[in-house]
Amino acid sequence: MSETFKAILVSRDTEKKQSVTVTDLTDADLMEGDVTVAVEATTVNYKDGLAITGKAPVIRRWPLVPGIDFAGTVISSSHPDWRAGDKVILNGWGVGETHFGAYAGRARVKGDWLVPLPDGISPHDAMAVGTAGYTAMLCVMALERHGILPDRGPVVVTGAAGGVGSVAVSILSSLGYHVIASTGRNAESPYLINLGAAEVISRDELAQPAKPLAKERWAGGVDAVGSHTLANVLSMTSYGGAVAACGLAGGMDLPTSVAPFILRGVSLLGIDSVMAPKAVRLEAWRRIGTELDLQKLASLSRTIGFDGIIDAARDIVDGKIRGRVVVDM
């Protein structure tokens, strides 16, 4: 009899009512791929919360094992880049959306989707970073390419107490930026200051309908919220600045005007972590391995077991999660 392992399975009935169960699977239940990985650690991202609660149409194949990223050890491989014993990371590529994901003891995926675990980082540390932190690094890299360096002026991070925001604050501050952290949870100010924020502002300052242009407050930003928040951030970005947009916690809409773009030369930089080319992924994880303070990383994350995933998914959608949640499998 084949070895079994625990998995979370999200299903939908004929009336499209979603259900979530914990079940046992075997290798025969896994989807196609040329590398099988023993999942050692994963995490709970906002997208995972949406998938498990059904509050947004993240899952597009039924039934499905959710979980958009993992770190672990290769069990078997027919891919030329990987062999048994290799330590690997996966982020995105539709895993946890259209392909069985991380919330199982094993995952079978395409070898082209994997990147090596950086030296000096454990699977647990990698998932304290996770897709949220990897996305934050992509945002930082995009700002740098656009010339938004520390000497240009302050940068704002919205949703700063969340996963993307927490890592963005940490990375940007370690690189010498003056970071303004925006959060709706005033009690998290000490946490954000400890991560390196120079200032903490209330999200209420950015939550109302935006003016076409407002007073210039920052040279750039990392936005994980969208909607009115992003519109306000753009309206307050100084001449020639740029904002990296990577999230929609506040909504998918963008109620703004062309004014920031044609009167101040502001750039909106779209950040996609799911289908990012491998070269970009390798550079992001290389920099994470060398530039992210592991002590800060520990302070912005907490650890749960497999049995805590479903509750954590609900909590993250309800805005009850600070920083990162690591799942030790």
JSON list of C-alpha atoms in Angstrom, two decimals, residues 70-210:
[
{"chain": "A", "resi": 70, "resn": "PHE", "atom": "CA", "xyz": [6.57, 25.83, -0.14]},
{"chain": "A", "resi": 71, "resn": "ALA", "atom": "CA", "xyz": [10.12, 24.85, 0.72]},
{"chain": "A", "resi": 72, "resn": "GLY", "atom": "CA", "xyz": [11.32, 21.29, 0.95]},
{"chain": "A", "resi": 73, "resn": "THR", "atom": "CA", "xyz": [13.54, 18.48, -0.27]},
{"chain": "A", "resi": 74, "resn": "VAL", "atom": "CA", "xyz": [13.38, 16.76, -3.64]},
{"chain": "A", "resi": 75, "resn": "ILE", "atom": "CA", "xyz": [12.32, 13.11, -3.29]},
{"chain": "A", "resi": 76, "resn": "SER", "atom": "CA", "xyz": [12.54, 12.17, -6.98]},
{"chain": "A", "resi": 77, "resn": "SER", "atom": "CA", "xyz": [13.17, 13.99, -10.24]},
{"chain": "A", "resi": 78, "resn": "SER", "atom": "CA", "xyz": [13.34, 13.41, -13.96]},
{"chain": "A", "resi": 79, "resn": "HIS", "atom": "CA", "xyz": [14.20, 17.09, -14.53]},
{"chain": "A", "resi": 80, "resn": "PRO", "atom": "CA", "xyz": [17.85, 17.75, -15.45]},
{"chain": "A", "resi": 81, "resn": "ASP", "atom": "CA", "xyz": [18.27, 20.57, -12.90]},
{"chain": "A", "resi": 82, "resn": "TRP", "atom": "CA", "xyz": [17.19, 18.62, -9.83]},
{"chain": "A", "resi": 83, "resn": "ARG", "atom": "CA", "xyz": [18.00, 15.41, -8.06]},
{"chain": "A", "resi": 84, "resn": "ALA", "atom": "CA", "xyz": [16.96, 13.71, -4.82]},
{"chain": "A", "resi": 85, "resn": "GLY", "atom": "CA", "xyz": [18.17, 15.60, -1.77]},
{"chain": "A", "resi": 86, "resn": "ASP", "atom": "CA", "xyz": [18.15, 19.08, -3.33]},
{"chain": "A", "resi": 87, "resn": "LYS", "atom": "CA", "xyz": [16.61, 21.83, -1.21]},
{"chain": "A", "resi": 88, "resn": "VAL", "atom": "CA", "xyz": [14.12, 23.90, -3.21]},
{"chain": "A", "resi": 89, "resn": "ILE", "atom": "CA", "xyz": [11.58, 26.72, -3.03]},
{"chain": "A", "resi": 90, "resn": "LEU", "atom": "CA", "xyz": [8.42, 27.21, -5.06]},
{"chain": "A", "resi": 91, "resn": "ASN", "atom": "CA", "xyz": [6.41, 30.42, -5.39]},
{"chain": "A", "resi": 92, "resn": "GLY", "atom": "CA", "xyz": [3.45, 30.89, -7.72]},
{"chain": "A", "resi": 93, "resn": "TRP", "atom": "CA", "xyz": [3.11, 29.36, -11.20]},
{"chain": "A", "resi": 94, "resn": "GLY", "atom": "CA", "xyz": [-0.57, 28.64, -10.48]},
{"chain": "A", "resi": 95, "resn": "VAL", "atom": "CA", "xyz": [0.25, 26.24, -7.65]},
{"chain": "A", "resi": 96, "resn": "GLY", "atom": "CA", "xyz": [-2.57, 26.43, -5.13]},
{"chain": "A", "resi": 97, "resn": "GLU", "atom": "CA", "xyz": [-4.81, 27.88, -7.85]},
{"chain": "A", "resi": 98, "resn": "THR", "atom": "CA", "xyz": [-4.89, 25.41, -10.75]},
{"chain": "A", "resi": 99, "resn": "HIS", "atom": "CA", "xyz": [-2.27, 22.89, -9.59]},
{"chain": "A", "resi": 100, "resn": "PHE", "atom": "CA", "xyz": [-2.16, 20.97, -6.28]},
{"chain": "A", "resi": 101, "resn": "GLY", "atom": "CA", "xyz": [-0.30, 23.14, -3.81]},
{"chain": "A", "resi": 102, "resn": "ALA", "atom": "CA", "xyz": [1.63, 23.25, -0.57]},
{"chain": "A", "resi": 103, "resn": "TYR", "atom": "CA", "xyz": [-0.92, 22.12, 2.01]},
{"chain": "A", "resi": 104, "resn": "ALA", "atom": "CA", "xyz": [0.04, 18.48, 1.74]},
{"chain": "A", "resi": 105, "resn": "GLY", "atom": "CA", "xyz": [2.97, 16.37, 2.81]},
{"chain": "A", "resi": 106, "resn": "ARG", "atom": "CA", "xyz": [4.17, 16.12, -0.78]},
{"chain": "A", "resi": 107, "resn": "ALA", "atom": "CA", "xyz": [3.90, 18.11, -3.99]},
{"chain": "A", "resi": 108, "resn": "ARG", "atom": "CA", "xyz": [4.61, 17.11, -7.58]},
{"chain": "A", "resi": 109, "resn": "VAL", "atom": "CA", "xyz": [5.46, 20.07, -9.82]},
{"chain": "A", "resi": 110, "resn": "LYS", "atom": "CA", "xyz": [7.41, 21.09, -12.89]},
{"chain": "A", "resi": 111, "resn": "GLY", "atom": "CA", "xyz": [11.11, 21.45, -12.23]},
{"chain": "A", "resi": 112, "resn": "ASP", "atom": "CA", "xyz": [11.16, 24.74, -14.14]},
{"chain": "A", "resi": 113, "resn": "TRP", "atom": "CA", "xyz": [9.01, 26.23, -11.36]},
{"chain": "A", "resi": 114, "resn": "LEU", "atom": "CA", "xyz": [11.60, 25.59, -8.65]},
{"chain": "A", "resi": 115, "resn": "VAL", "atom": "CA", "xyz": [14.54, 27.67, -7.42]},
{"chain": "A", "resi": 116, "resn": "PRO", "atom": "CA", "xyz": [17.29, 26.53, -5.06]},
{"chain": "A", "resi": 117, "resn": "LEU", "atom": "CA", "xyz": [17.07, 27.31, -1.37]},
{"chain": "A", "resi": 118, "resn": "PRO", "atom": "CA", "xyz": [19.73, 30.00, -0.73]},
{"chain": "A", "resi": 119, "resn": "ASP", "atom": "CA", "xyz": [22.72, 29.05, 1.40]},
{"chain": "A", "resi": 120, "resn": "GLY", "atom": "CA", "xyz": [22.25, 29.92, 5.04]},
{"chain": "A", "resi": 121, "resn": "ILE", "atom": "CA", "xyz": [18.46, 29.92, 4.89]},
{"chain": "A", "resi": 122, "resn": "SER", "atom": "CA", "xyz": [16.41, 27.04, 6.27]},
{"chain": "A", "resi": 123, "resn": "PRO", "atom": "CA", "xyz": [13.07, 25.94, 4.76]},
{"chain": "A", "resi": 124, "resn": "HIS", "atom": "CA", "xyz": [11.41, 27.55, 7.80]},
{"chain": "A", "resi": 125, "resn": "ASP", "atom": "CA", "xyz": [13.20, 30.87, 7.14]},
{"chain": "A", "resi": 126, "resn": "ALA", "atom": "CA", "xyz": [12.32, 30.70, 3.45]},
{"chain": "A", "resi": 127, "resn": "MET", "atom": "CA", "xyz": [8.65, 30.43, 4.30]},
{"chain": "A", "resi": 128, "resn": "ALA", "atom": "CA", "xyz": [8.92, 33.24, 6.85]},
{"chain": "A", "resi": 129, "resn": "VAL", "atom": "CA", "xyz": [9.76, 35.15, 3.68]},
{"chain": "A", "resi": 130, "resn": "GLY", "atom": "CA", "xyz": [7.36, 33.24, 1.42]},
{"chain": "A", "resi": 131, "resn": "THR", "atom": "CA", "xyz": [5.55, 34.68, -1.56]},
{"chain": "A", "resi": 132, "resn": "ALA", "atom": "CA", "xyz": [4.79, 37.83, 0.43]},
{"chain": "A", "resi": 133, "resn": "GLY", "atom": "CA", "xyz": [8.45, 38.53, 1.15]},
{"chain": "A", "resi": 134, "resn": "TYR", "atom": "CA", "xyz": [9.59, 37.47, -2.31]},
{"chain": "A", "resi": 135, "resn": "THR", "atom": "CA", "xyz": [7.00, 39.88, -3.75]},
{"chain": "A", "resi": 136, "resn": "ALA", "atom": "CA", "xyz": [8.28, 42.62, -1.45]},
{"chain": "A", "resi": 137, "resn": "MET", "atom": "CA", "xyz": [11.79, 42.09, -2.84]},
{"chain": "A", "resi": 138, "resn": "LEU", "atom": "CA", "xyz": [10.44, 42.26, -6.41]},
{"chain": "A", "resi": 139, "resn": "CYS", "atom": "CA", "xyz": [8.89, 45.63, -5.48]},
{"chain": "A", "resi": 140, "resn": "VAL", "atom": "CA", "xyz": [12.19, 46.91, -4.08]},
{"chain": "A", "resi": 141, "resn": "MET", "atom": "CA", "xyz": [14.04, 45.76, -7.20]},
{"chain": "A", "resi": 142, "resn": "ALA", "atom": "CA", "xyz": [11.50, 47.55, -9.42]},
{"chain": "A", "resi": 143, "resn": "LEU", "atom": "CA", "xyz": [11.89, 50.80, -7.48]},
{"chain": "A", "resi": 144, "resn": "GLU", "atom": "CA", "xyz": [15.67, 50.55, -7.76]},
{"chain": "A", "resi": 145, "resn": "ARG", "atom": "CA", "xyz": [15.47, 49.98, -11.53]},
{"chain": "A", "resi": 146, "resn": "HIS", "atom": "CA", "xyz": [13.39, 53.14, -11.76]},
{"chain": "A", "resi": 147, "resn": "GLY", "atom": "CA", "xyz": [16.03, 55.10, -9.85]},
{"chain": "A", "resi": 148, "resn": "ILE", "atom": "CA", "xyz": [14.12, 55.37, -6.58]},
{"chain": "A", "resi": 149, "resn": "LEU", "atom": "CA", "xyz": [17.12, 55.10, -4.26]},
{"chain": "A", "resi": 150, "resn": "PRO", "atom": "CA", "xyz": [17.42, 56.28, -0.64]},
{"chain": "A", "resi": 151, "resn": "ASP", "atom": "CA", "xyz": [18.73, 59.72, -1.62]},
{"chain": "A", "resi": 152, "resn": "ARG", "atom": "CA", "xyz": [15.56, 60.44, -3.60]},
{"chain": "A", "resi": 153, "resn": "GLY", "atom": "CA", "xyz": [13.50, 60.81, -0.43]},
{"chain": "A", "resi": 154, "resn": "PRO", "atom": "CA", "xyz": [11.05, 58.86, 1.72]},
{"chain": "A", "resi": 155, "resn": "VAL", "atom": "CA", "xyz": [9.15, 55.81, 0.53]},
{"chain": "A", "resi": 156, "resn": "VAL", "atom": "CA", "xyz": [5.75, 54.72, 1.80]},
{"chain": "A", "resi": 157, "resn": "VAL", "atom": "CA", "xyz": [4.66, 51.12, 2.45]},
{"chain": "A", "resi": 158, "resn": "THR", "atom": "CA", "xyz": [0.92, 50.49, 2.70]},
{"chain": "A", "resi": 159, "resn": "GLY", "atom": "CA", "xyz": [-0.59, 47.55, 4.54]},
{"chain": "A", "resi": 160, "resn": "ALA", "atom": "CA", "xyz": [2.67, 47.68, 6.44]},
{"chain": "A", "resi": 161, "resn": "ALA", "atom": "CA", "xyz": [1.73, 45.23, 9.20]},
{"chain": "A", "resi": 162, "resn": "GLY", "atom": "CA", "xyz": [0.82, 42.54, 6.67]},
{"chain": "A", "resi": 163, "resn": "GLY", "atom": "CA", "xyz": [3.14, 40.00, 5.08]},
{"chain": "A", "resi": 164, "resn": "VAL", "atom": "CA", "xyz": [4.31, 42.00, 2.05]},
{"chain": "A", "resi": 165, "resn": "GLY", "atom": "CA", "xyz": [4.39, 45.22, 4.03]},
{"chain": "A", "resi": 166, "resn": "SER", "atom": "CA", "xyz": [6.39, 43.84, 6.95]},
{"chain": "A", "resi": 167, "resn": "VAL", "atom": "CA", "xyz": [9.13, 42.43, 4.75]},
{"chain": "A", "resi": 168, "resn": "ALA", "atom": "CA", "xyz": [9.15, 45.55, 2.55]},
{"chain": "A", "resi": 169, "resn": "VAL", "atom": "CA", "xyz": [9.65, 47.77, 5.61]},
{"chain": "A", "resi": 170, "resn": "SER", "atom": "CA", "xyz": [12.48, 45.55, 6.80]},
{"chain": "A", "resi": 171, "resn": "ILE", "atom": "CA", "xyz": [14.28, 45.38, 3.44]},
{"chain": "A", "resi": 172, "resn": "LEU", "atom": "CA", "xyz": [13.88, 49.06, 2.58]},
{"chain": "A", "resi": 173, "resn": "SER", "atom": "CA", "xyz": [15.06, 50.24, 5.99]},
{"chain": "A", "resi": 174, "resn": "SER", "atom": "CA", "xyz": [18.10, 47.94, 5.85]},
{"chain": "A", "resi": 175, "resn": "LEU", "atom": "CA", "xyz": [19.00, 49.49, 2.47]},
{"chain": "A", "resi": 176, "resn": "GLY", "atom": "CA", "xyz": [18.93, 52.97, 3.98]},
{"chain": "A", "resi": 177, "resn": "TYR", "atom": "CA", "xyz": [15.52, 54.26, 2.92]},
{"chain": "A", "resi": 178, "resn": "HIS", "atom": "CA", "xyz": [13.42, 56.55, 5.13]},
{"chain": "A", "resi": 179, "resn": "VAL", "atom": "CA", "xyz": [10.34, 54.33, 5.39]},
{"chain": "A", "resi": 180, "resn": "ILE", "atom": "CA", "xyz": [6.87, 55.66, 6.13]},
{"chain": "A", "resi": 181, "resn": "ALA", "atom": "CA", "xyz": [4.68, 52.74, 7.19]},
{"chain": "A", "resi": 182, "resn": "SER", "atom": "CA", "xyz": [0.91, 52.99, 6.73]},
{"chain": "A", "resi": 183, "resn": "THR", "atom": "CA", "xyz": [-1.29, 50.69, 8.80]},
{"chain": "A", "resi": 184, "resn": "GLY", "atom": "CA", "xyz": [-4.85, 50.45, 10.02]},
{"chain": "A", "resi": 185, "resn": "ARG", "atom": "CA", "xyz": [-3.68, 48.88, 13.26]},
{"chain": "A", "resi": 186, "resn": "ASN", "atom": "CA", "xyz": [-2.26, 51.65, 15.43]},
{"chain": "A", "resi": 187, "resn": "ALA", "atom": "CA", "xyz": [-1.20, 49.13, 18.07]},
{"chain": "A", "resi": 188, "resn": "GLU", "atom": "CA", "xyz": [1.36, 47.79, 15.58]},
{"chain": "A", "resi": 189, "resn": "SER", "atom": "CA", "xyz": [3.41, 50.99, 15.58]},
{"chain": "A", "resi": 190, "resn": "PRO", "atom": "CA", "xyz": [6.12, 49.60, 17.92]},
{"chain": "A", "resi": 191, "resn": "TYR", "atom": "CA", "xyz": [6.36, 46.47, 15.76]},
{"chain": "A", "resi": 192, "resn": "LEU", "atom": "CA", "xyz": [6.84, 48.55, 12.61]},
{"chain": "A", "resi": 193, "resn": "ILE", "atom": "CA", "xyz": [9.38, 50.85, 14.25]},
{"chain": "A", "resi": 194, "resn": "ASN", "atom": "CA", "xyz": [11.30, 47.76, 15.34]},
{"chain": "A", "resi": 195, "resn": "LEU", "atom": "CA", "xyz": [11.33, 46.55, 11.72]},
{"chain": "A", "resi": 196, "resn": "GLY", "atom": "CA", "xyz": [12.90, 49.84, 10.69]},
{"chain": "A", "resi": 197, "resn": "ALA", "atom": "CA", "xyz": [10.05, 52.25, 9.89]},
{"chain": "A", "resi": 198, "resn": "ALA", "atom": "CA", "xyz": [11.04, 55.88, 10.49]},
{"chain": "A", "resi": 199, "resn": "GLU", "atom": "CA", "xyz": [7.41, 57.02, 10.66]},
{"chain": "A", "resi": 200, "resn": "VAL", "atom": "CA", "xyz": [4.05, 55.28, 11.09]},
{"chain": "A", "resi": 201, "resn": "ILE", "atom": "CA", "xyz": [0.86, 56.84, 9.71]},
{"chain": "A", "resi": 202, "resn": "SER", "atom": "CA", "xyz": [-2.76, 55.72, 9.92]},
{"chain": "A", "resi": 203, "resn": "ARG", "atom": "CA", "xyz": [-4.29, 54.18, 6.83]},
{"chain": "A", "resi": 204, "resn": "ASP", "atom": "CA", "xyz": [-7.18, 56.63, 7.37]},
{"chain": "A", "resi": 205, "resn": "GLU", "atom": "CA", "xyz": [-4.94, 59.28, 5.82]},
{"chain": "A", "resi": 206, "resn": "LEU", "atom": "CA", "xyz": [-5.04, 57.32, 2.57]},
{"chain": "A", "resi": 207, "resn": "ALA", "atom": "CA", "xyz": [-8.46, 55.68, 2.70]},
{"chain": "A", "resi": 208, "resn": "GLN", "atom": "CA", "xyz": [-10.72, 58.47, 1.45]},
{"chain": "A", "resi": 209, "resn": "PRO", "atom": "CA", "xyz": [-11.31, 59.34, -2.23]},
{"chain": "A", "resi": 210, "resn": "ALA", "atom": "CA", "xyz": [-8.12, 60.85, -3.61]}
]
